[in-house]
Coordinates of C-alpha atoms in Angstrom, one line a residue:
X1 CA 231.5 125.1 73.2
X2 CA 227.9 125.3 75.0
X3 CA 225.8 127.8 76.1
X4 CA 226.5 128.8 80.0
X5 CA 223.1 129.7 82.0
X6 CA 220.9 132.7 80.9
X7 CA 221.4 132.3 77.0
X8 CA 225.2 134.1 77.0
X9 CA 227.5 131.8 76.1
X10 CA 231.3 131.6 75.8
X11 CA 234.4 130.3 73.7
X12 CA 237.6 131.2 73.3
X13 CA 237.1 135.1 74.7
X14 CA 233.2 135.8 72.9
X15 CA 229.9 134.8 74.2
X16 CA 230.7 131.0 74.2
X17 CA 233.0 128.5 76.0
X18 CA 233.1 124.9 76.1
X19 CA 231.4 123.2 79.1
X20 CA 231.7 119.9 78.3
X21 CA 234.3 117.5 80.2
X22 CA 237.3 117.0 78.0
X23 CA 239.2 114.0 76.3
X24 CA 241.9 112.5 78.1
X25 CA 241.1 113.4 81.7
X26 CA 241.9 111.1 84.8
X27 CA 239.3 108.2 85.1
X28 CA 238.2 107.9 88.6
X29 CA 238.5 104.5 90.0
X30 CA 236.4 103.7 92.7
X31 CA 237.2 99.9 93.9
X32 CA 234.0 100.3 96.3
X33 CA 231.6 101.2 93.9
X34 CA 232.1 98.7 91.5
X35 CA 229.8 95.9 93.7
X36 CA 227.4 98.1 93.2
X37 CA 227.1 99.7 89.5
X38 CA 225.3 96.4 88.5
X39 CA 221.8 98.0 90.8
X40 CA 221.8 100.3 87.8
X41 CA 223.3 99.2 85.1
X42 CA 220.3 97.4 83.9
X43 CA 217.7 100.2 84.8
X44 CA 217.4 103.5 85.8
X45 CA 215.1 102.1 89.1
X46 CA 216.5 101.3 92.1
X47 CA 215.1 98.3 93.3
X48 CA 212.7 99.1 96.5
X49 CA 210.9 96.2 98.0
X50 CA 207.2 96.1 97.2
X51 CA 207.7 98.1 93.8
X52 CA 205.7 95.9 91.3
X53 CA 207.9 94.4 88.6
X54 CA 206.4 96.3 85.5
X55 CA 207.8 99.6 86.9
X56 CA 211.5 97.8 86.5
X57 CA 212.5 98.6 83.1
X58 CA 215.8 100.4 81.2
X59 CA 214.6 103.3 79.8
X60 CA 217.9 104.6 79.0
X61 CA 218.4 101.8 76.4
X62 CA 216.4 101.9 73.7
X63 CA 216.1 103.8 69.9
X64 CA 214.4 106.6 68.7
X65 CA 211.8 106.0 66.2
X66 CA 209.8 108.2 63.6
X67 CA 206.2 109.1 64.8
X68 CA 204.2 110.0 61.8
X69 CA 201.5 110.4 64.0
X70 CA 202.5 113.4 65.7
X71 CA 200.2 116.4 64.2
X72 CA 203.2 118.8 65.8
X73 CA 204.2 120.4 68.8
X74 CA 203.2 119.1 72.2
X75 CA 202.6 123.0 73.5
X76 CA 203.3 126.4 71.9
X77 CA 206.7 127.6 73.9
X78 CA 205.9 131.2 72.5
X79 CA 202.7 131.1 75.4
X80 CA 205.3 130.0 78.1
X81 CA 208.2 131.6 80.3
X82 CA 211.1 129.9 79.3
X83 CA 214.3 131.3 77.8
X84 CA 213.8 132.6 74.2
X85 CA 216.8 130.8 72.5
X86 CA 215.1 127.2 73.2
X87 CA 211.7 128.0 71.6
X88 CA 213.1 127.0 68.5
X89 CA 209.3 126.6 66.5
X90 CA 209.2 130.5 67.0
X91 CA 212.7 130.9 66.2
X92 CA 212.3 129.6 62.4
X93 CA 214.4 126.5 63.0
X94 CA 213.8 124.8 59.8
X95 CA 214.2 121.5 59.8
X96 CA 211.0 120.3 62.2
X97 CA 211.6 116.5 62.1
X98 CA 213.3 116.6 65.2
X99 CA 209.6 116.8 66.4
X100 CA 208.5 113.8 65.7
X101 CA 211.1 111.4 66.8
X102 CA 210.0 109.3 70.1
X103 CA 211.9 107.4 72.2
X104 CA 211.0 103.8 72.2
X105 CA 212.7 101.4 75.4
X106 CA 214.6 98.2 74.1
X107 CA 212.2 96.0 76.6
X108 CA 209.0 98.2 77.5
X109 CA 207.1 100.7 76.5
X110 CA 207.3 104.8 77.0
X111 CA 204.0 106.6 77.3
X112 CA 204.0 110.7 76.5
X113 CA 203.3 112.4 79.7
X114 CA 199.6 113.4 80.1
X115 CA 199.7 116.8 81.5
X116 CA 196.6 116.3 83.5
X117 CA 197.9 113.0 85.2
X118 CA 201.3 114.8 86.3
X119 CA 199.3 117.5 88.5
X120 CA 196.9 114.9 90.0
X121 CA 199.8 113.1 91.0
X122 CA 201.9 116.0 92.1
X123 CA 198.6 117.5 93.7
X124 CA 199.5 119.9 96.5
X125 CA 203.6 119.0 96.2
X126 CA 206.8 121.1 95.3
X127 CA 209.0 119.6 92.3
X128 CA 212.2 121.5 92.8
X129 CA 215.4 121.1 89.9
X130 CA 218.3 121.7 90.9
X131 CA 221.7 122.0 89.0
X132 CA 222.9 124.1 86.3
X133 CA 220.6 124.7 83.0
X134 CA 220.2 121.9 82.1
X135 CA 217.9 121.4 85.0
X136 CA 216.3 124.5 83.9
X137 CA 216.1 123.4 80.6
X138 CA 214.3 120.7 81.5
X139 CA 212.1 122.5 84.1
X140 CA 211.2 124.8 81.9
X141 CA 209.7 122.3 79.2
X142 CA 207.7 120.5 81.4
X143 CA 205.9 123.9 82.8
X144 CA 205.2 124.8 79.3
X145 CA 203.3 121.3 78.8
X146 CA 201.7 121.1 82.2
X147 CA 200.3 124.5 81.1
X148 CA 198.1 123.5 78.5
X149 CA 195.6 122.3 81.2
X150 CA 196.1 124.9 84.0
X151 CA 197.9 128.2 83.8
X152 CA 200.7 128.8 86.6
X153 CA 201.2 131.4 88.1
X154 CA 205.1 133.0 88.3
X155 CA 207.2 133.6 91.5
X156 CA 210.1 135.1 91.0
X157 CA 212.9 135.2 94.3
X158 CA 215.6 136.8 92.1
X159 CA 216.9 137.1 89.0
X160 CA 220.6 138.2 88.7
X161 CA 223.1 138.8 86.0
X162 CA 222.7 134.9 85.1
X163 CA 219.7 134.8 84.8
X164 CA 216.8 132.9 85.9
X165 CA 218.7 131.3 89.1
X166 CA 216.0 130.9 91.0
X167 CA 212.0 130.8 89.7
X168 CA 208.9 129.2 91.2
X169 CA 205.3 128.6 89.0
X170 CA 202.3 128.2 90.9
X171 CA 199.7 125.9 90.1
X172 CA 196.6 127.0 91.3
X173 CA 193.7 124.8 93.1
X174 CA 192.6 122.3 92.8
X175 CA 196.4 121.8 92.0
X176 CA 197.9 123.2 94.1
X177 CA 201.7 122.3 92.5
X178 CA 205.0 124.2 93.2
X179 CA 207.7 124.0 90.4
X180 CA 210.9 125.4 90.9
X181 CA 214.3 125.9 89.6
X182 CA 217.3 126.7 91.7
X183 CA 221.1 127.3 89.9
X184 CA 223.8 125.1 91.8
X185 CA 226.0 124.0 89.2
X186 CA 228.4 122.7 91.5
X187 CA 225.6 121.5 93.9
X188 CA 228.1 122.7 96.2
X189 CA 228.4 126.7 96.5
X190 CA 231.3 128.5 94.1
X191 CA 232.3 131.4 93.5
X192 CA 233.7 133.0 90.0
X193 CA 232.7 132.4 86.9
X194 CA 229.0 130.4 87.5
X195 CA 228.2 133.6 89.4
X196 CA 230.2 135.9 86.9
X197 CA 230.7 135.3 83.1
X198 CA 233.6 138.0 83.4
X199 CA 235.6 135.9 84.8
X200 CA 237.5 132.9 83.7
X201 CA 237.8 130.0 86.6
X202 CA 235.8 129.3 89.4
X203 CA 236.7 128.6 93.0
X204 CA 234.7 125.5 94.5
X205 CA 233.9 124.7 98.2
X206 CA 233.4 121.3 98.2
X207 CA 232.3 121.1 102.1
X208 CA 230.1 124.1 101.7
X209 CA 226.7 123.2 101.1
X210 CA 224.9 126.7 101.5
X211 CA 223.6 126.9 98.3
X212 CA 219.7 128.4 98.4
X213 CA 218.3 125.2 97.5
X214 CA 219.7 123.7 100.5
X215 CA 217.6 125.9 102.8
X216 CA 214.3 124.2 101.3
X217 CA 215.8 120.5 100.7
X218 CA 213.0 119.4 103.5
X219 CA 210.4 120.7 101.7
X220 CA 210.8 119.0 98.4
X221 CA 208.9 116.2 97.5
X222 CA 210.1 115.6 94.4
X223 CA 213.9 117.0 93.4
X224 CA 215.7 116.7 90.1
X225 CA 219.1 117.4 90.5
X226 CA 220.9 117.7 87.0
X227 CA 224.4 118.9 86.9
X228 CA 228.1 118.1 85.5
X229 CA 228.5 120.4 82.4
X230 CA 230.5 123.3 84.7
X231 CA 232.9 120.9 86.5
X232 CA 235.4 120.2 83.6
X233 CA 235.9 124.2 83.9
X234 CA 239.0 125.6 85.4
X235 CA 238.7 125.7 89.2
X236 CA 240.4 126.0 92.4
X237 CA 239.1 123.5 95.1
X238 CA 238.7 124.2 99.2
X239 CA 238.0 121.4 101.9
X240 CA 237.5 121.8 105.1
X241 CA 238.7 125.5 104.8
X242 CA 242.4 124.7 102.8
X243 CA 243.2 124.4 99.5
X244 CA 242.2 120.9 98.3
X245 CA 243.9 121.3 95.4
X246 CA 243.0 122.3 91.3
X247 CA 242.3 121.5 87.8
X248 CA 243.2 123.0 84.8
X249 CA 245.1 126.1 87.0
X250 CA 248.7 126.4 85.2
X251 CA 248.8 130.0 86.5
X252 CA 248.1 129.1 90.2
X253 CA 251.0 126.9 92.3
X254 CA 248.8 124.2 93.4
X255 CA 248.8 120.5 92.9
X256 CA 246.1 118.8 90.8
X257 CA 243.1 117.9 92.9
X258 CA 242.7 114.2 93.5
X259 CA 240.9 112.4 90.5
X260 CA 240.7 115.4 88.1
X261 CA 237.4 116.6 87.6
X262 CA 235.6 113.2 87.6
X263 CA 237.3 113.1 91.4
X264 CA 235.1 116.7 92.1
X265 CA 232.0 115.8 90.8
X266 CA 231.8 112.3 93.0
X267 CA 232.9 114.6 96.2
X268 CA 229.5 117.0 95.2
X269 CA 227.3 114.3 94.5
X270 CA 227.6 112.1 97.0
X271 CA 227.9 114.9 99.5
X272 CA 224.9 116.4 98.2
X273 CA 222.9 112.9 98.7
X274 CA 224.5 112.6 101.9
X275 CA 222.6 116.0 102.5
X276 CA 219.6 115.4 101.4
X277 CA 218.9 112.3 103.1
X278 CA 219.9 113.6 106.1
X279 CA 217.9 116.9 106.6
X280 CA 214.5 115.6 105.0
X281 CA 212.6 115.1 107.7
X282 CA 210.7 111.3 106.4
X283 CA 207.6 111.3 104.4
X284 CA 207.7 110.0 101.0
X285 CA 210.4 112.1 99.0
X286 CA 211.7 111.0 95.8
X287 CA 215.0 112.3 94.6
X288 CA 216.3 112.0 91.0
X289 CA 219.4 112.5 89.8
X290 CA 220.0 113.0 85.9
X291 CA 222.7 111.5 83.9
X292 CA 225.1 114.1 81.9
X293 CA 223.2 115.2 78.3
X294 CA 226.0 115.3 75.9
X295 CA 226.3 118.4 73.9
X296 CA 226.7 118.3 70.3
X297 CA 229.0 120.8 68.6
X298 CA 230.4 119.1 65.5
X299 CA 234.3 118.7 65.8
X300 CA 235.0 119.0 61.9
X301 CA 233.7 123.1 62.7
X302 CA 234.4 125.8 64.5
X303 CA 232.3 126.7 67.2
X304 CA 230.5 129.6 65.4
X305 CA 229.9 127.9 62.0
X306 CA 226.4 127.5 60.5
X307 CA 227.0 123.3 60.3
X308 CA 228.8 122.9 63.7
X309 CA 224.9 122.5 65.1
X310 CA 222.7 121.3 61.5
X311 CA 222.6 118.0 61.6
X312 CA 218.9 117.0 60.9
X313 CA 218.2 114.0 61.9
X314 CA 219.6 111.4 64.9
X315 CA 222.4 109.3 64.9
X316 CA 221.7 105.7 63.6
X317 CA 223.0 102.9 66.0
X318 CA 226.5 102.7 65.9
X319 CA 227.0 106.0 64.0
X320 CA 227.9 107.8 67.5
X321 CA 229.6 106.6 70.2
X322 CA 229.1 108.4 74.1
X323 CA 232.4 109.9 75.2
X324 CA 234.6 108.9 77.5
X325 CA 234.2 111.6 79.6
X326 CA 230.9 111.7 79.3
X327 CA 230.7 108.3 80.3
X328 CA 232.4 108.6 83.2
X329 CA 230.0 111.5 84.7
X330 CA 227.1 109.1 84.0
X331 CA 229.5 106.7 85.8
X332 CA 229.8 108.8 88.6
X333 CA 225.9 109.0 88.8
X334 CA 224.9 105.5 88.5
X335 CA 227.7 105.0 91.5
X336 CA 226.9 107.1 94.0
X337 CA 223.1 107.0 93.3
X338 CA 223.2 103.1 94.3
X339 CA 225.3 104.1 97.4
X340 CA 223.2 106.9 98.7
X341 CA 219.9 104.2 98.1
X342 CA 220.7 102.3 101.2
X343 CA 220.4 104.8 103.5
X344 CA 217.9 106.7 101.6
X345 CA 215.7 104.1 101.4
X346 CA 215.8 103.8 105.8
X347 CA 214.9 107.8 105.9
X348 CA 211.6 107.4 103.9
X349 CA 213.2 108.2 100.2
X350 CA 213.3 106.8 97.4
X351 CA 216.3 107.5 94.6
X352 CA 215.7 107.0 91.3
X353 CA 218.1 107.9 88.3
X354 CA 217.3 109.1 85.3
X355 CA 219.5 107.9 82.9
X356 CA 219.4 110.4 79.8
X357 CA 222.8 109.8 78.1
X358 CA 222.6 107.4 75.7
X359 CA 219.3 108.6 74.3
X360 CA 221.0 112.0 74.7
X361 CA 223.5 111.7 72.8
X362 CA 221.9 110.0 69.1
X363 CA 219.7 113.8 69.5
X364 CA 222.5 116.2 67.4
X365 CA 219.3 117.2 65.6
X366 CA 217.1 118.4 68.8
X367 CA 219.5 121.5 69.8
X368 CA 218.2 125.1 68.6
X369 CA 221.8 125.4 66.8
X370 CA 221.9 129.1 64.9
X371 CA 218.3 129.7 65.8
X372 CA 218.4 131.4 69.0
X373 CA 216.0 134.4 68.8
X374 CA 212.9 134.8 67.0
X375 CA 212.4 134.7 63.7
X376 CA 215.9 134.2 63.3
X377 CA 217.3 134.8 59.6
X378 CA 213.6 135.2 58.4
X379 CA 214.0 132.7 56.2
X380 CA 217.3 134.4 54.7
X381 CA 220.5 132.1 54.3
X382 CA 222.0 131.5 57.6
X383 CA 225.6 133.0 57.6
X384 CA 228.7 131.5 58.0
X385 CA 229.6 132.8 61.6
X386 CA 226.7 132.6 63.7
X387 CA 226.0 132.2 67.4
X388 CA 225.3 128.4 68.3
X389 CA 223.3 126.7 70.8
X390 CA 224.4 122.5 70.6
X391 CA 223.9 122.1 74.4
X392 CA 220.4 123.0 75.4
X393 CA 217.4 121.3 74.1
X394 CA 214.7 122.8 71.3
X395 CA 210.7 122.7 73.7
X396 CA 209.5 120.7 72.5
X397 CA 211.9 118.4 71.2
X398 CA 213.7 115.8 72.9
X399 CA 213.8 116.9 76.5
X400 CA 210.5 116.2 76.4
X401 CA 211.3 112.6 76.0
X402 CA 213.2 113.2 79.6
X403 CA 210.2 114.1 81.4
X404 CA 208.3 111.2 80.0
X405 CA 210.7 108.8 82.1
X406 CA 210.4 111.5 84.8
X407 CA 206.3 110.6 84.8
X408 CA 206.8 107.0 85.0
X409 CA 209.0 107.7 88.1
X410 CA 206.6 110.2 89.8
X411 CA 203.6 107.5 88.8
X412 CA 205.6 104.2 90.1
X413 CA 206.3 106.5 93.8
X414 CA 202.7 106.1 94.2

């Protein structure tokens, strides 16, 4: 189970519904790619000539370690726009350790973003996230922090039934800094369920890249693009205007699509880089693409029980492993982010990924879990069934850690 965009959430029929990739699916093999994983297997850089060396280091592998000196939150999410069931301070989540865990690289070390520095380097840019909310997620956290030294202002182009699929806050002068979020979680445009909770599959255009963020690729200089929790859903697949093929469809008579899943989200991403390089114009754009964040719903519980998010603290080493198909969808990242470098890198950009799962997945203890609205419980004892939130991230809390590495990355582009 995980919580879909906009807070809702499905399983089984109610508000919730498992997002992540399941066990057991098709591992795509990609005989090309393999030449090529080693660029990133060490590091979440791409190598770019002239980068100095001290910017070429693995943040993805590494511990968390306990900060005692962290007086408490990084910013007050209760004085931000962001969605209510991942302000888990005001929501009376108990257990507050999960603050002061920071994430400390195996071979370097990971300075907290300075608020300040981020707009001075971002001064007079666009930072657009792109993907499903996870990206928002992330977005949204890093608002709330850059807004203890200058208040945004809020654009909003529209705000459906989902939710929040598109916003814009607006640094003012000297800043001058546009941050926006766009909902793709397919990267390519869809049609069903990420547009309607009421229904139960999605159908996916995997040539179709009309999606609104597409119309302002050009004037990004900075885009996140997070996605891969929506593709293990049940879909039907068009290419080049026939059926392609489908995944989890028993009730529709059409063959499996090529590679399962896995095969889908390497046809979006590397289309999507393919489209990015080709309609920025030159300048110096850096694109990021996030590894998968594993969600945590513990498999001993139901969905809806109090413990099946209450976990308190991180995994040790060894205690946890990253799922296969987890792994592969970082896989599938690493792969086609080393690809789309080469040509990238002749059109003026410069790809970077930011490699989140590993440190991602020891964090069972940074998801709001029952404590989705505010004051939840007031301090009664939490029920047996309750609503459950093991997907998104607690601001602040460990997505903060994310835009840490994203500040090293924005700081090494110069």
């Amino acid at each position: 189970m995980t919580l879909t965009d906009g807070g809702e959430a499905a399983q089984g029929g109610g508000m919730f519904e498992a997002e992540g990739a399941g066990a057991g699916q098709e591992v795509v093999e990609n005989p090309r790619m393999e030449r090529l994983d080693w660029i990133l297997s060490r590091s979440p850089f791409l190598a770019h000539p002239g980068r100095p060396v001290w910017v070429q280091c693995d943040y993805g592998d590494g511990k968390w370690v306990w900060d005692a000196s962290v007086a408490g939150p990084r910013y007050d999410s209760e004085k931000c726009e962001m969605k209510s069931t991942e302000k888990c301070v005001t929501n009376g989540k108990p257990d507050n350790g999960y603050l002061h865990w920071r994430w400390q690289p195996a071979g370097c070390n990971l300075s907290a973003l300075d608020p300040a520095e981020f707009l001075r380097a971002l001064r007079g840019k666009h930072l657009a996230f792109v993907g499903d909310s996870t990206a928002r997620n992330q977005a949204e956290a890093l608002v709330c922090f850059l807004s203890t030294v200058s208040r945004p202002e809020t654009a909003h182009r529209y705000e459906e039934r989902l939710g929040r699929k598109f916003w814009r806050w607006v640094f003012p002068a000297p800043h001058n800094v546009n941050i926006s979020t766009y909902w793709s979680p397919f990267l390519v445009r869809a049609e069903g369920k990420s547009e309607d909770y009421g229904m139960t599959q999605d159908t996916v255009f995997l040539d179709a890249l009309t999606e609104p963020w597409t119309a302002d690729v050009d004037g990004m200089d900075v885009m996140v693009i997070s996605a891969g929790h929506w593709f293990p859903h049940p879909a039907v697949y068009y290419d080049d205007g026939v059926i392609a093929g489908a995944f989890s469809r028993p009730d529709v008579n059409e063959t499996d699509i090529d590679g399962g899943f896995l095969g889908v989200y390497r046809r979006a991403m590397r289309r999507t880089l393919e489209y990015v390089s080709a309609k920025s114009s030159g300048g110096d754009k850096l694109v990021v693409v996030a590894t998968i964040a594993p969600s945590h719903f513990d498999a001993r519980y139901a969905w809806n029980h109090r413990d099946a998010c209450s976990r308190p603290k991180p995994f040790e080493e060894g205690e946890a492993e990253v799922a296969s198909s987890e792994a592969e969808l970082r896989k599938v990242v690493v792969e086609e982010a080393a690809a789309a470098a080469v040509q990238s890198r002749r059109r003026g950009l410069r790809l970077e990924v930011l490699d989140v799962t590993r440190m991602a997945s020891m964090r069972p203890d940074g998801h709001p879990g029952a404590y989705i609205t505010k004051e939840a419980f007031a301090g009664r004892p939490v029920p047996e069934t309750v609503m459950n939130d093991c997907l998104h991230w607690c601001a602040p809390g460990p997505v903060d850690s994310f835009n840490d590495i994203l500040m090293q990355m924005v700081r090494a582009s110069g």
